[in-house]
Amino acid sequence: RVPLIVGGPGIPKDRRSDAFCHSIDLYPTICAMAGIEPPATADGISLAPVIAGRRDKIRDELFFGFA
């Protein structure tokens, strides 16, 4: 439960979301917001629609484990 704070041009102010995200989502998100396509081998899902306020979430669940 680490917050992610994003700001900049075109990002709605006072937008809050409880959407699940993971650090692997940052690369596709930055690519999408820069208008470029990430490589097909890139992991993660772009958070851009959530940041822009067009969607409430990008996934229903998030699973990961520790060894």
Short mmCIF file of N, CA and C in Angstrom, two decimals:
data_model
loop_
_atom_site.label_atom_id
_atom_site.label_comp_id
_atom_site.label_asym_id
_atom_site.label_seq_id
_atom_site.Cartn_x
_atom_site.Cartn_y
_atom_site.Cartn_z
N ARG A 1 0.83 -1.18 0.00
CA ARG A 1 0.00 0.00 0.00
C ARG A 1 0.87 1.24 0.00
N VAL A 2 1.57 1.43 -1.09
CA VAL A 2 2.40 2.62 -1.26
C VAL A 2 1.70 3.53 -2.25
N PRO A 3 1.48 4.78 -1.89
CA PRO A 3 0.77 5.67 -2.82
C PRO A 3 1.62 6.03 -4.03
N LEU A 4 0.94 6.28 -5.12
CA LEU A 4 1.57 6.75 -6.34
C LEU A 4 0.97 8.12 -6.64
N ILE A 5 1.80 9.13 -6.69
CA ILE A 5 1.33 10.49 -6.96
C ILE A 5 1.83 10.90 -8.33
N VAL A 6 0.90 11.31 -9.19
CA VAL A 6 1.23 11.68 -10.56
C VAL A 6 0.65 13.06 -10.83
N GLY A 7 1.41 13.91 -11.47
CA GLY A 7 0.92 15.24 -11.83
C GLY A 7 1.55 15.70 -13.12
N GLY A 8 0.91 16.64 -13.77
CA GLY A 8 1.46 17.18 -15.00
C GLY A 8 0.36 17.69 -15.92
N PRO A 9 0.75 18.18 -17.08
CA PRO A 9 -0.23 18.70 -18.03
C PRO A 9 -1.21 17.61 -18.47
N GLY A 10 -2.47 17.94 -18.50
CA GLY A 10 -3.50 17.02 -18.95
C GLY A 10 -3.97 16.03 -17.90
N ILE A 11 -3.43 16.11 -16.70
CA ILE A 11 -3.84 15.21 -15.62
C ILE A 11 -4.80 15.97 -14.72
N PRO A 12 -6.02 15.44 -14.54
CA PRO A 12 -7.01 16.14 -13.72
C PRO A 12 -6.51 16.36 -12.29
N LYS A 13 -6.75 17.54 -11.78
CA LYS A 13 -6.38 17.85 -10.39
C LYS A 13 -7.39 17.23 -9.45
N ASP A 14 -6.95 16.92 -8.26
CA ASP A 14 -7.79 16.34 -7.21
C ASP A 14 -8.37 14.99 -7.62
N ARG A 15 -7.75 14.29 -8.55
CA ARG A 15 -8.20 12.95 -8.94
C ARG A 15 -7.61 11.95 -7.96
N ARG A 16 -8.44 11.07 -7.45
CA ARG A 16 -8.01 10.03 -6.52
C ARG A 16 -8.55 8.70 -7.02
N SER A 17 -7.71 7.67 -6.91
CA SER A 17 -8.11 6.36 -7.37
C SER A 17 -7.58 5.31 -6.39
N ASP A 18 -8.35 4.26 -6.22
CA ASP A 18 -7.92 3.12 -5.42
C ASP A 18 -7.54 1.94 -6.32
N ALA A 19 -7.22 2.23 -7.58
CA ALA A 19 -6.88 1.20 -8.55
C ALA A 19 -5.61 0.47 -8.13
N PHE A 20 -5.61 -0.85 -8.32
CA PHE A 20 -4.41 -1.65 -8.07
C PHE A 20 -3.37 -1.33 -9.14
N CYS A 21 -2.14 -1.19 -8.73
CA CYS A 21 -1.05 -1.04 -9.70
C CYS A 21 0.20 -1.67 -9.11
N HIS A 22 1.17 -1.89 -9.97
CA HIS A 22 2.43 -2.49 -9.56
C HIS A 22 3.54 -1.70 -10.24
N SER A 23 4.73 -1.79 -9.72
CA SER A 23 5.85 -1.04 -10.31
C SER A 23 6.09 -1.39 -11.78
N ILE A 24 5.74 -2.62 -12.19
CA ILE A 24 5.92 -2.99 -13.61
C ILE A 24 4.98 -2.21 -14.52
N ASP A 25 3.95 -1.56 -13.94
CA ASP A 25 3.01 -0.76 -14.74
C ASP A 25 3.58 0.62 -15.09
N LEU A 26 4.65 1.03 -14.44
CA LEU A 26 5.17 2.38 -14.66
C LEU A 26 5.74 2.57 -16.07
N TYR A 27 6.48 1.60 -16.56
CA TYR A 27 7.07 1.75 -17.90
C TYR A 27 6.00 1.87 -18.99
N PRO A 28 5.00 0.97 -19.04
CA PRO A 28 3.96 1.14 -20.06
C PRO A 28 3.17 2.44 -19.86
N THR A 29 3.02 2.88 -18.64
CA THR A 29 2.30 4.13 -18.37
C THR A 29 3.06 5.33 -18.91
N ILE A 30 4.35 5.38 -18.63
CA ILE A 30 5.18 6.50 -19.14
C ILE A 30 5.20 6.49 -20.66
N CYS A 31 5.32 5.31 -21.26
CA CYS A 31 5.29 5.23 -22.73
C CYS A 31 3.97 5.77 -23.28
N ALA A 32 2.86 5.33 -22.69
CA ALA A 32 1.54 5.77 -23.17
C ALA A 32 1.37 7.27 -23.03
N MET A 33 1.83 7.82 -21.92
CA MET A 33 1.67 9.26 -21.69
C MET A 33 2.59 10.08 -22.58
N ALA A 34 3.69 9.45 -23.05
CA ALA A 34 4.61 10.11 -23.97
C ALA A 34 4.19 9.92 -25.43
N GLY A 35 3.15 9.08 -25.63
CA GLY A 35 2.64 8.85 -26.98
C GLY A 35 3.43 7.85 -27.78
N ILE A 36 4.17 6.97 -27.09
CA ILE A 36 4.92 5.95 -27.80
C ILE A 36 4.44 4.56 -27.36
N GLU A 37 4.61 3.60 -28.23
CA GLU A 37 4.20 2.23 -27.96
C GLU A 37 5.33 1.50 -27.24
N PRO A 38 5.05 0.88 -26.08
CA PRO A 38 6.11 0.11 -25.41
C PRO A 38 6.41 -1.15 -26.22
N PRO A 39 7.60 -1.72 -26.05
CA PRO A 39 7.93 -2.96 -26.76
C PRO A 39 6.94 -4.06 -26.40
N ALA A 40 6.72 -4.99 -27.29
CA ALA A 40 5.79 -6.09 -27.05
C ALA A 40 6.23 -6.96 -25.88
N THR A 41 7.52 -6.94 -25.58
CA THR A 41 8.05 -7.74 -24.48
C THR A 41 7.90 -7.07 -23.11
N ALA A 42 7.43 -5.83 -23.09
CA ALA A 42 7.29 -5.10 -21.82
C ALA A 42 6.16 -5.69 -20.98
N ASP A 43 6.43 -5.87 -19.71
CA ASP A 43 5.40 -6.34 -18.78
C ASP A 43 4.61 -5.15 -18.27
N GLY A 44 3.49 -5.42 -17.64
CA GLY A 44 2.69 -4.37 -17.03
C GLY A 44 1.59 -3.87 -17.93
N ILE A 45 0.73 -3.06 -17.34
CA ILE A 45 -0.43 -2.48 -18.02
C ILE A 45 -0.38 -0.97 -17.79
N SER A 46 -0.64 -0.21 -18.81
CA SER A 46 -0.61 1.25 -18.69
C SER A 46 -1.71 1.75 -17.74
N LEU A 47 -1.33 2.62 -16.84
CA LEU A 47 -2.26 3.26 -15.92
C LEU A 47 -2.82 4.57 -16.49
N ALA A 48 -2.42 4.92 -17.71
CA ALA A 48 -2.83 6.19 -18.30
C ALA A 48 -4.34 6.41 -18.30
N PRO A 49 -5.17 5.40 -18.63
CA PRO A 49 -6.62 5.64 -18.59
C PRO A 49 -7.14 5.96 -17.18
N VAL A 50 -6.52 5.36 -16.17
CA VAL A 50 -6.93 5.64 -14.79
C VAL A 50 -6.48 7.05 -14.40
N ILE A 51 -5.25 7.40 -14.74
CA ILE A 51 -4.72 8.72 -14.41
C ILE A 51 -5.54 9.82 -15.08
N ALA A 52 -5.95 9.59 -16.33
CA ALA A 52 -6.72 10.58 -17.07
C ALA A 52 -8.18 10.64 -16.64
N GLY A 53 -8.62 9.67 -15.83
CA GLY A 53 -10.00 9.68 -15.36
C GLY A 53 -10.97 8.98 -16.29
N ARG A 54 -10.46 8.25 -17.30
CA ARG A 54 -11.33 7.54 -18.24
C ARG A 54 -11.75 6.17 -17.74
N ARG A 55 -11.02 5.62 -16.78
CA ARG A 55 -11.35 4.31 -16.20
C ARG A 55 -11.13 4.38 -14.69
N ASP A 56 -11.81 3.50 -13.97
CA ASP A 56 -11.64 3.45 -12.52
C ASP A 56 -10.56 2.47 -12.10
N LYS A 57 -10.31 1.47 -12.93
CA LYS A 57 -9.30 0.47 -12.60
C LYS A 57 -8.81 -0.21 -13.87
N ILE A 58 -7.65 -0.88 -13.78
CA ILE A 58 -7.13 -1.61 -14.93
C ILE A 58 -7.13 -3.11 -14.68
N ARG A 59 -7.27 -3.51 -13.44
CA ARG A 59 -7.35 -4.93 -13.11
C ARG A 59 -8.17 -5.10 -11.84
N ASP A 60 -8.74 -6.29 -11.68
CA ASP A 60 -9.56 -6.58 -10.50
C ASP A 60 -8.74 -7.10 -9.33
N GLU A 61 -7.65 -7.78 -9.64
CA GLU A 61 -6.84 -8.40 -8.59
C GLU A 61 -5.36 -8.24 -8.92
N LEU A 62 -4.56 -8.32 -7.88
CA LEU A 62 -3.11 -8.25 -8.05
C LEU A 62 -2.49 -9.28 -7.13
N PHE A 63 -1.76 -10.22 -7.71
CA PHE A 63 -1.12 -11.29 -6.94
C PHE A 63 0.38 -11.24 -7.15
N PHE A 64 1.12 -11.43 -6.11
CA PHE A 64 2.56 -11.60 -6.22
C PHE A 64 3.04 -12.32 -4.96
N GLY A 65 4.23 -12.87 -5.03
CA GLY A 65 4.72 -13.65 -3.90
C GLY A 65 6.17 -13.33 -3.60
N PHE A 66 6.60 -13.77 -2.47
CA PHE A 66 7.97 -13.59 -2.04
C PHE A 66 8.60 -14.95 -1.82
N ALA A 67 9.82 -15.11 -2.22
CA ALA A 67 10.51 -16.39 -2.03
C ALA A 67 11.45 -16.32 -0.85
#
